[in-house]
XYZ file of C-alpha atoms in Angstrom:
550
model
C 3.688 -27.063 -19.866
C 0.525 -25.888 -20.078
C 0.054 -21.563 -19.393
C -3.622 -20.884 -19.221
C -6.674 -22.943 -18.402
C -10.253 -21.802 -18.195
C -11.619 -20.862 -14.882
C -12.664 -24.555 -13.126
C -15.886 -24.922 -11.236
C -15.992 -26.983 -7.930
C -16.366 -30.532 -8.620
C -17.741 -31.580 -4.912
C -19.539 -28.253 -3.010
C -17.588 -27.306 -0.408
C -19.606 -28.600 2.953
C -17.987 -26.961 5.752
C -15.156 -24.188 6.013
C -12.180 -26.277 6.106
C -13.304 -28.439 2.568
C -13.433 -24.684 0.556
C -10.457 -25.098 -2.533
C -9.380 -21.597 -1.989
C -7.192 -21.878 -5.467
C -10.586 -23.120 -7.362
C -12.289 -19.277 -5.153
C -9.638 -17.379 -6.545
C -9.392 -18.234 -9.756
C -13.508 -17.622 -10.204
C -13.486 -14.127 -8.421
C -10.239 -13.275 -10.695
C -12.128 -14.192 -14.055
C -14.704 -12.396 -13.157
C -12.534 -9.109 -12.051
C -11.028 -9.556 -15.108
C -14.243 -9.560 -17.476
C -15.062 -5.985 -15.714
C -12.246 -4.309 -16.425
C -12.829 -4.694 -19.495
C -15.719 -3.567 -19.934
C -14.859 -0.963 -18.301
C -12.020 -0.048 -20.254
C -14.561 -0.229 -23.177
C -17.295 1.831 -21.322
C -20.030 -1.162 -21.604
C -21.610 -0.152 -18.500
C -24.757 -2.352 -18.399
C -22.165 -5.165 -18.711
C -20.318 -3.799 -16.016
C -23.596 -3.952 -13.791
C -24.454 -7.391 -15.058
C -20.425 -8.882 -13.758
C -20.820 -6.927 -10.571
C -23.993 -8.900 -9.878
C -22.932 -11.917 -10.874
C -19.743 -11.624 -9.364
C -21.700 -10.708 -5.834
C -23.994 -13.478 -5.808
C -21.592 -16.332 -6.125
C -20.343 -18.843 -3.683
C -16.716 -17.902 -4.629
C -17.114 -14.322 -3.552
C -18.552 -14.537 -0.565
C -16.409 -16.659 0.811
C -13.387 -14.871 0.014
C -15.577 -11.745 1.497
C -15.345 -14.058 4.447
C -11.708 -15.127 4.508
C -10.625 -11.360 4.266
C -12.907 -9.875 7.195
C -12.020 -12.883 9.409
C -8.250 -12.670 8.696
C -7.037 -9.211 8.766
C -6.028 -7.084 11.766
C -9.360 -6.325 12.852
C -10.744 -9.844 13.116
C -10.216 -9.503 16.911
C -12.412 -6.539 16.791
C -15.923 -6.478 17.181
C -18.785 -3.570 16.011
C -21.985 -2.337 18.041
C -23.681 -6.467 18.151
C -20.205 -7.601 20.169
C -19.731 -10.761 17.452
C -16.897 -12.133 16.170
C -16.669 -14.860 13.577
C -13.700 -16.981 15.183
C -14.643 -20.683 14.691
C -14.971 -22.295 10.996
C -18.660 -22.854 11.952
C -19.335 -19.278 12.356
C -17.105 -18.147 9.243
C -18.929 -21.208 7.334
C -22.850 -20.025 8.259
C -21.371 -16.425 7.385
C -21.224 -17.047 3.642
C -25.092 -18.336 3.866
C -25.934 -14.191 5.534
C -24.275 -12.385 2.847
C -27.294 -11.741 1.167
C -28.805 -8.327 -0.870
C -32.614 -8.857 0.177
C -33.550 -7.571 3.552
C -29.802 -6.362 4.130
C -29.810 -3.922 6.383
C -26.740 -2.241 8.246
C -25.820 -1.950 11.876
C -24.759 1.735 12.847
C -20.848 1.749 13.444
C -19.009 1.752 16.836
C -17.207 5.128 16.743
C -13.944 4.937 18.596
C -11.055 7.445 17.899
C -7.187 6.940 17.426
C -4.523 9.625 18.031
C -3.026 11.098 14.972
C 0.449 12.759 14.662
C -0.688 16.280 15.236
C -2.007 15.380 18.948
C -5.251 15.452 17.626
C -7.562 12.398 17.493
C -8.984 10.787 14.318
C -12.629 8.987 14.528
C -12.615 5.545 13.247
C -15.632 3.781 12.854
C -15.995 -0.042 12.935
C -18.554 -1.726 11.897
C -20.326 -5.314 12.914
C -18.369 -8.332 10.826
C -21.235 -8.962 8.558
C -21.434 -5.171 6.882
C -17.600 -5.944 6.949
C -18.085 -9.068 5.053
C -20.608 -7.312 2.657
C -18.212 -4.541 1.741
C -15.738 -6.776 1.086
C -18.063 -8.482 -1.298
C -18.960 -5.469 -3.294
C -15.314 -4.399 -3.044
C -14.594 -7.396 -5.542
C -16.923 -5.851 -7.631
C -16.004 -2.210 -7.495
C -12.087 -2.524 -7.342
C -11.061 -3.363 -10.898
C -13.708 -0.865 -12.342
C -12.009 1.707 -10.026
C -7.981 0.137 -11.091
C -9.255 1.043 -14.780
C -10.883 4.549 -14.503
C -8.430 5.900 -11.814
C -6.275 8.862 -12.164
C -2.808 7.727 -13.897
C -0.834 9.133 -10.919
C -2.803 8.152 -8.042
C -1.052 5.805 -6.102
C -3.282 5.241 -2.492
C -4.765 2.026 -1.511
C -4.149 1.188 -4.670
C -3.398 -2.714 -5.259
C 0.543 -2.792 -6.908
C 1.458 1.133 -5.706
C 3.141 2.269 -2.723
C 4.295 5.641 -1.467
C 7.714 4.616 -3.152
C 6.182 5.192 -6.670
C 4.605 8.514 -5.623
C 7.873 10.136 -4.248
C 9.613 8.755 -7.745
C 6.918 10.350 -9.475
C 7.186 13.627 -7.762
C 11.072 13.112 -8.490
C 10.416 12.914 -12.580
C 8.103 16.370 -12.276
C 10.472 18.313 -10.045
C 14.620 17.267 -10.682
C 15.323 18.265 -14.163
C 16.620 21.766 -14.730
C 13.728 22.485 -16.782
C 11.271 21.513 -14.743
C 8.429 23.257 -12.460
C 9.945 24.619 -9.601
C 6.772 26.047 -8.204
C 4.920 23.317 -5.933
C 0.662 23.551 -4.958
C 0.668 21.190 -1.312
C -2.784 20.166 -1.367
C -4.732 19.294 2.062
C -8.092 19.077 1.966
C -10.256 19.812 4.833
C -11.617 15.643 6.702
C -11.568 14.152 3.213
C -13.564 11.002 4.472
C -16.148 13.086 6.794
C -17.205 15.496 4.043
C -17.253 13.720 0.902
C -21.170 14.343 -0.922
C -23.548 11.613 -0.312
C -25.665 12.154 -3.509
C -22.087 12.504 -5.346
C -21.265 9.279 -4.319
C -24.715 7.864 -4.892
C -25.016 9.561 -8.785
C -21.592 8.395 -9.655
C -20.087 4.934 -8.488
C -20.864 2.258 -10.495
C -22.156 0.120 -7.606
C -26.190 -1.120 -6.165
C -27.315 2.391 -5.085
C -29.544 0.658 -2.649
C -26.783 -1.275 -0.881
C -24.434 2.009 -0.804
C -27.413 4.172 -0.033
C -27.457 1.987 3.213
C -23.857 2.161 4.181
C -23.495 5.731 3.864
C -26.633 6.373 6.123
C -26.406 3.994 8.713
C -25.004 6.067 11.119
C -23.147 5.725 14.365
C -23.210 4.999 18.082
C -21.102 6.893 20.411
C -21.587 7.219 24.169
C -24.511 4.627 23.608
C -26.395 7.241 20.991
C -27.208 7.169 17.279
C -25.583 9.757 15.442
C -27.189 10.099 11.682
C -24.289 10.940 9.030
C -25.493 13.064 6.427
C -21.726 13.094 4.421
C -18.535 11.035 4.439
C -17.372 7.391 4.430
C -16.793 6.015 7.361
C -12.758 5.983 8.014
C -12.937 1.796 9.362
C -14.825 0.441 6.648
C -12.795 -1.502 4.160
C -14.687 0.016 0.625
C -14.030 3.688 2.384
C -10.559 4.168 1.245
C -11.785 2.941 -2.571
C -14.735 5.076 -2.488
C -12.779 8.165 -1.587
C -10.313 7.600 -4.213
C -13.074 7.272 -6.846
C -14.213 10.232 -5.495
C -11.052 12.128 -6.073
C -10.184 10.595 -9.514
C -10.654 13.071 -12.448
C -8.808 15.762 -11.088
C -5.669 14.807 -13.333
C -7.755 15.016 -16.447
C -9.199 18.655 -15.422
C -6.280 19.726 -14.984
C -4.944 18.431 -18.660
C -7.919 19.737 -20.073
C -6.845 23.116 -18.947
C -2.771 22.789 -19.187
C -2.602 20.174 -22.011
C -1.499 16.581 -21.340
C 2.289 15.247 -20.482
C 4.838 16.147 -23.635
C 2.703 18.453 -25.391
C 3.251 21.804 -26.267
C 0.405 23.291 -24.042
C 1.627 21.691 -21.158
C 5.564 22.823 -21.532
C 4.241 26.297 -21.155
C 2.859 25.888 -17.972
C 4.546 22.370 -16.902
C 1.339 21.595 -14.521
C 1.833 17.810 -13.019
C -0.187 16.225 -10.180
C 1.158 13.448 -7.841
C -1.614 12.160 -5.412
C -1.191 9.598 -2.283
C -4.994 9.349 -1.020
C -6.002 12.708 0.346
C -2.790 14.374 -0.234
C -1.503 15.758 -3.646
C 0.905 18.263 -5.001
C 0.633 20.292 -8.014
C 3.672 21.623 -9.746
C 3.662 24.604 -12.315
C 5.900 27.340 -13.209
C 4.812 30.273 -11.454
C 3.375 30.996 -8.030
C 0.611 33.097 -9.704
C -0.007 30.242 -12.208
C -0.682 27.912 -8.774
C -2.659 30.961 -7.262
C -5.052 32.389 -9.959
C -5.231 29.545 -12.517
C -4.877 25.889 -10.714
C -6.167 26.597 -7.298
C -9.515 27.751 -8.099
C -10.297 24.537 -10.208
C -9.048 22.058 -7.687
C -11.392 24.439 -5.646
C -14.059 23.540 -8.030
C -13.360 20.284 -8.882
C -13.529 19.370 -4.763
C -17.286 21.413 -4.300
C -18.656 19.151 -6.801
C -17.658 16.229 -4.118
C -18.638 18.277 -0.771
C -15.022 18.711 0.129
C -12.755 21.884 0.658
C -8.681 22.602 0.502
C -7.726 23.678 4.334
C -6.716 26.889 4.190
C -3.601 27.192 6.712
C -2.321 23.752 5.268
C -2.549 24.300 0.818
C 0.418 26.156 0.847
C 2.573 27.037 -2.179
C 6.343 26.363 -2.256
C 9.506 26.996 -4.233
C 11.478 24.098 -4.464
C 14.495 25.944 -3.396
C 12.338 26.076 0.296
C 11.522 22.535 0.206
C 8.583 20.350 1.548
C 7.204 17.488 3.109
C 5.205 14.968 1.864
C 4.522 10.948 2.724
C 7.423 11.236 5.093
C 9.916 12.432 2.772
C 11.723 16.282 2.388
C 11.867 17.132 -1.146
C 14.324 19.776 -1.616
C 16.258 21.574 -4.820
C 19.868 22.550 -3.816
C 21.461 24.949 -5.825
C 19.316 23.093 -8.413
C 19.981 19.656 -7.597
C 16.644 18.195 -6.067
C 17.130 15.985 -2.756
C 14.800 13.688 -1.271
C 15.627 12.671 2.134
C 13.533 11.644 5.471
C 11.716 14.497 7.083
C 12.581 15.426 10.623
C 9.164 15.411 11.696
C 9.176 11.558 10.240
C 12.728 11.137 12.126
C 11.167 12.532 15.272
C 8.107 10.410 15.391
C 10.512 7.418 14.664
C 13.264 8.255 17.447
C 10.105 9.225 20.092
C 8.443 5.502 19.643
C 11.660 4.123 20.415
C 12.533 6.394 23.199
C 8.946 5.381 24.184
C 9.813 1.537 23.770
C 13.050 2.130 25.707
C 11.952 4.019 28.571
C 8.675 1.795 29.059
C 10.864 -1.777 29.263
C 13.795 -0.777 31.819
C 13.520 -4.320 33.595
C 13.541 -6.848 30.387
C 16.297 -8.507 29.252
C 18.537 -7.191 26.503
C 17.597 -9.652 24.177
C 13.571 -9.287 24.506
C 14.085 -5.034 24.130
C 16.012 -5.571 21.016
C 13.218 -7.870 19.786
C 10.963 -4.680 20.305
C 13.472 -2.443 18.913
C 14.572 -4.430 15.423
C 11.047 -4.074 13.750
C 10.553 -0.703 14.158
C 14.107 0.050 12.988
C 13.992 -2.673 9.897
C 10.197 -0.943 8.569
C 11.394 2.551 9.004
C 14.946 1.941 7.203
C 13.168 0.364 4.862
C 10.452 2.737 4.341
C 13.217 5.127 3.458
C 15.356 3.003 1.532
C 15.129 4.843 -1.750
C 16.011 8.099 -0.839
C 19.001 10.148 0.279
C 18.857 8.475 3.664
C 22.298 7.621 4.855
C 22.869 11.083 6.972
C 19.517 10.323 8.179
C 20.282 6.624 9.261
C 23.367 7.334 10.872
C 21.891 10.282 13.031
C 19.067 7.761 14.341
C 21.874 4.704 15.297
C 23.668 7.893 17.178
C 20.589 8.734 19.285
C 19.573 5.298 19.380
C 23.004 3.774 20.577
C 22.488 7.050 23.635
C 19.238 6.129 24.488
C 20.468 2.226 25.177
C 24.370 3.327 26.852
C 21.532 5.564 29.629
C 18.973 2.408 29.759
C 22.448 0.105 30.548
C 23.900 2.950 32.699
C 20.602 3.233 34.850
C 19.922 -0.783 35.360
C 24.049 -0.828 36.804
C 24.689 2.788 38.025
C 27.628 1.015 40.938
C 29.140 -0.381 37.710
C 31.871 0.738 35.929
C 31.583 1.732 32.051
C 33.607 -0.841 31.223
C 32.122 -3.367 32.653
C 28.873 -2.190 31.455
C 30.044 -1.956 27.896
C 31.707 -5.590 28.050
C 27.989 -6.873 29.145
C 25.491 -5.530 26.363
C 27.984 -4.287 23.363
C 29.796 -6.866 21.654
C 32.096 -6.902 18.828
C 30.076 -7.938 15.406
C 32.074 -7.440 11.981
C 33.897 -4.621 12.141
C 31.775 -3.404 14.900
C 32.886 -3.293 18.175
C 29.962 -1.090 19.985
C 26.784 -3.711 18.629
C 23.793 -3.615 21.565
C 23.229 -7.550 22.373
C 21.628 -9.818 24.049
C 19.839 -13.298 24.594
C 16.428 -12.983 23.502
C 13.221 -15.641 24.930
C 14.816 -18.932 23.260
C 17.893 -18.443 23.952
C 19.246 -17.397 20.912
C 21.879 -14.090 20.292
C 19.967 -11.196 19.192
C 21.828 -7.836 18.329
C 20.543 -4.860 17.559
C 20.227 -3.725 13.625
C 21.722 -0.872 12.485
C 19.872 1.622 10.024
C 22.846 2.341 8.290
C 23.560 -0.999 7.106
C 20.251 -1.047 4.772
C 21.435 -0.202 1.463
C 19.870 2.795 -0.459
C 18.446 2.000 -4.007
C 16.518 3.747 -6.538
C 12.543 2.887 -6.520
C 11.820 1.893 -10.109
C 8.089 3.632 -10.451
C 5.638 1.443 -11.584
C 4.046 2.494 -14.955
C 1.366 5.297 -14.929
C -1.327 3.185 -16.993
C -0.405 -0.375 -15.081
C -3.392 -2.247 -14.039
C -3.256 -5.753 -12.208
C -7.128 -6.287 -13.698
C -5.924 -6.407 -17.258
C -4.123 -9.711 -18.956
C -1.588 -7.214 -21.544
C 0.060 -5.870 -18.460
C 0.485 -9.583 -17.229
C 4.319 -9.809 -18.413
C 4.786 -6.336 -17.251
C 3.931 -7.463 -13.353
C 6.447 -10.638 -13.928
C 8.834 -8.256 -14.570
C 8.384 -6.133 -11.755
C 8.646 -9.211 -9.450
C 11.531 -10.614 -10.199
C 12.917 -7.167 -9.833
C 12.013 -7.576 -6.262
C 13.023 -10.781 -6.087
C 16.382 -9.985 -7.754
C 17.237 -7.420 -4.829
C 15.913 -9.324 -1.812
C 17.569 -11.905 0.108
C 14.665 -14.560 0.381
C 13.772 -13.610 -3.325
C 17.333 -14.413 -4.595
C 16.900 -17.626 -2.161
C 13.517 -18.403 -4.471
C 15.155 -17.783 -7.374
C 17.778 -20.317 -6.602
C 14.837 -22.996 -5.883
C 12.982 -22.356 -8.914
C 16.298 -22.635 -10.706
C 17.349 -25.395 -9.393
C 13.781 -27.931 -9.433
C 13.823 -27.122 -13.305
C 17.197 -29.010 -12.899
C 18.649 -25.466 -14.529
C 16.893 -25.588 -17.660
C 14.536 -23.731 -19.308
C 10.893 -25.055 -19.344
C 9.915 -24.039 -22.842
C 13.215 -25.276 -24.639
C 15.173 -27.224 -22.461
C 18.265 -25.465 -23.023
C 20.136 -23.953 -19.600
C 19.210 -20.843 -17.621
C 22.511 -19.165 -17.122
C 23.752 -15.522 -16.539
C 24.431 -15.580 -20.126
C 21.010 -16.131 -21.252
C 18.951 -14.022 -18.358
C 15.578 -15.583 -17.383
C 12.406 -14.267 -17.129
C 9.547 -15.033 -13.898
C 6.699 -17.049 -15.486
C 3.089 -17.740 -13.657
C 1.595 -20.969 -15.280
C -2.036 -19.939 -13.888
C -1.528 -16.328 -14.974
C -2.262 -13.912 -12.259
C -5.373 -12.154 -13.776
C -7.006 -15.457 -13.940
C -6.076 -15.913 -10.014
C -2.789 -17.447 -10.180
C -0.175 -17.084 -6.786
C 3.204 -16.340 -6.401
C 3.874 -19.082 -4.816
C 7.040 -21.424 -6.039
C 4.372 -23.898 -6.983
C 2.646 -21.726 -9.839
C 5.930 -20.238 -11.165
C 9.064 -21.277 -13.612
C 11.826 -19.453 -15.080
C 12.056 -19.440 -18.742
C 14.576 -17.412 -21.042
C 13.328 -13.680 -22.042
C 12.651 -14.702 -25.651
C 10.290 -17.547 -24.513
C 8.994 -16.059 -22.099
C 8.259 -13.062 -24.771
C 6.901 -15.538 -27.258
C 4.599 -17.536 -24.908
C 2.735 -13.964 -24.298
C 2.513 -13.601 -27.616
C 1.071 -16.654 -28.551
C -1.645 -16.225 -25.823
């Protein structure tokens, strides 16, 4: 079975759209990823410059610039010019445009979204080709960012989720000797305010190109609006520029407080946890927070044009609790709690009062469709936590919602009769909202309850998906999600079963007995899938030695 293979180059040019070998584009833009991270692990800058522009100016990467702006959710959405890249011709001639000389940028359509508060947030889109351009230098810029980011940053981060921040604020916080003093960082429009010459002095990226971007400006109400500061919040190398901007922090603060498990640092037990723009700081004293850490996150955010918001950096005992990514993070009587915040409950329980009251004349079966996604994410999205009070609050109000929506489309009907019409008996249910949904199929509605709470393994601090000796580590981690999914356990089976139950290195069976391991053949740093095709199951030890031997 052969493991690894050198990164192939196209045997017949690709003449049209539809004849690109998307395995042969990954593979090349992955090797070259690779090579700069690391060289930026080791610091060899000029080398770093030299991949970035080689990575920029090939065929590979500009295509998959082109694949990403003209399949994610804003492919339907065009900037200031009005075009859209929709046919393979126009996604084809695309790759041909995505050139550095004479580049120059459209100003963004500004349009604004409602946020949380009420408020609204401005979100700035821009035409497809400065799309497609940042997602070419994006290539470029991500794994140098992956390698020089802050250890607990976990933001638009490829591999991290909010999941792994929450269990990281859970390692800082739960033991009895831990911090109980907690720094809630806001800071004041992170992605308006951020410095332009900051940005321009200190990402490793073609100052002329990013010089461009930052100053192109925007049209609103049909004028052009200069922007002297910021990222635009819409463009895809935005959220990776801001976190650049925002990594170091973590080392400032060790510099001050000592690093993890050192003496200096049990003294004061100062730990940062950042998702994006929002971070906590723990520490043992509220004066430590006040006089000592404050004033250098202060400092450390002037360098970058940015400020903490006054009325929302607040500074909490653990015993009071807060919020943060959705979660309440609470010590009772010592023992810290994480469980879904109300305000995240609320917004949950008002979009489906929304859904609810703005379908009363569809059929059972089409509202539960609407209903059953927003459920399934947000159970989900709070599956690691103490959630199960939680849950069974939101079936409560959901089940009273549904009982008034039945009760108002048959108000000369009895309650019986209603009941007997939409709630069925399911399991050891008898009260399950159902239905006949568009093809005619039984749909019921899901209950939050039934999603089964389990512990978020965190993903390690230093992880990074650029670099081949965490390669095994990433295996690991998805079989782990394999292991507790239904579909993954279904793949598992597959694999299991096309290798006729036998390992591939060996020969000798995969049973419970001997465990197995996930192996790519095309490794993933050198652009390998996880699809069933690129992956076998071989026994931990030969699994263990086949790394080894590479």
């Amino acid at each position: 079975m052969s493991t690894t293979m050198s990164v192939p180059a196209f045997s017949h040019p690709p003449s049209g759209w539809h004849t690109i070998n998307w395995y042969l584009v990954h593979r090349q833009v992955r090797g070259l990823q690779v090579r700069i991270a690391k060289a930026t692990k080791q610091q060899q800058w000029r080398r770093v410059k030299a991949l970035q522009r080689m990575l920029v100016r090939s065929f590979a990467a500009k295509a998959l610039a082109v694949k990403r702006v003209t399949e994610n959710r804003g492919k339907a959405t065009p900037g200031v010019d009005g075009e859209l890249w929709s046919t393979p011709d126009s996604k084809w001639n695309a790759i041909s445009r995505l050139r550095r000389q004479g580049y120059k940028p459209k100003p963004l359509r500004r349009v604004y979204i409602p946020k949380a508060n009420g408020k609204r947030r401005p979100l700035g889109i821009p035409i497809m080709l400065d799309r497609a351009m940042q997602a070419l230098y994006l290539l470029g810029l991500e794994p140098v960012s992956e390698t020089t980011a802050d250890r607990n940053s976990y933001g638009f981060r490829p591999m991290r989720s909010t999941a792994d921040a929450i269990e990281q604020c859970f390692v800082n916080i739960s033991r009895k000797s831990s911090a109980k003093w907690i720094l809630e960082g806001d800071i004041k429009g992170c992605f308006d305010n951020i410095s332009h010459d900051w940005l321009l002095a200190n990402i490793p990226l073609d100052k002329q190109v990013l010089r461009k971007w930052l100053k192109a400006g925007f049209m609103e109400s049909g004028s052009l609006h200069a922007t002297e500061a910021g990222t635009p919040q819409g463009g895809i190398i935005s959220p990776v520029l801001a976190n650049m901007a925002l990594d170091g922090l973590e080392t400032v603060l060790e510099s001050h407080f000592g690093q993890k498990n050192t003496k200096a640092s049990y003294k004061t037990k100062v730990n940062y946890v950042r998702y994006a723009d929002d971070f906590i700081i723990t520490g043992i004293s509220k004066e430590l927070l006040a006089d000592k850490v404050r004033p250098i996150v202060e400092a450390f955010m002037a360098e970058r044009g940015l400020a903490l918001s006054k009325e929302k950096t607040l500074i909490t005992h653990a015993s009071e609790g807060f919020d943060f990514l959705g979660q309440n993070l609470r010590s009772y009587n010592g023992k810290l709690l994480i469980k879904p915040s109300r305000k995240n409950m609320r917004n949950v329980l008002g979009k489906l009062k929304q859904i609810i009251a703005g379908n009363k004349t569809v059929t059972a079966g089409n509202l539960i469709m609407m209903l059953n996604p927003v459920l399934l994410g947000w159970a989900n999205y709070h599956r690691h936590v103490v959630a199960k009070e939680t849950f069974n609050y939101v079936d409560y109000r959901v089940w009273k919602m549904l009982w008034k929506w039945c009760r108002r489309r048959h108000n000369n009907r009895h309650k019986r009769w209603v009941k007997d019409k939409y709630f069925k008996s399911a399991g050891n249910r008898n009260w399950v909202f159902s239905g006949v949904n568009g093809k005619g199929n039984t749909a019921r509605l899901i209950y939050t309850m039934d999603t089964a709470i389990k512990r978020h393994i965190k993903i390690k601090a230093e992880a990074n998906p650029y670099l081949p000796e965490f390669e095994e580590y990433f295996e690991q981690r998805l079989e782990r999600a394999w292991k507790n999914s239904l579909n993954g356990r279904d793949k598992l089976l597959t694999l299991w079963l096309r290798q006729r139950k036998r390992c591939e290195m060996c020969n000798d069976l995969i049973t419970k007995e001997t465990g197995w391991n996930i192996h790519h053949i095309v490794e993933r740093v050198n652009g390998g899938s996880d699809k069933l095709s690129n992956l076998v199951l071989l026994h931990p030890n030969c699994h263990r030695q086949l790394h080894h031997n590479h």
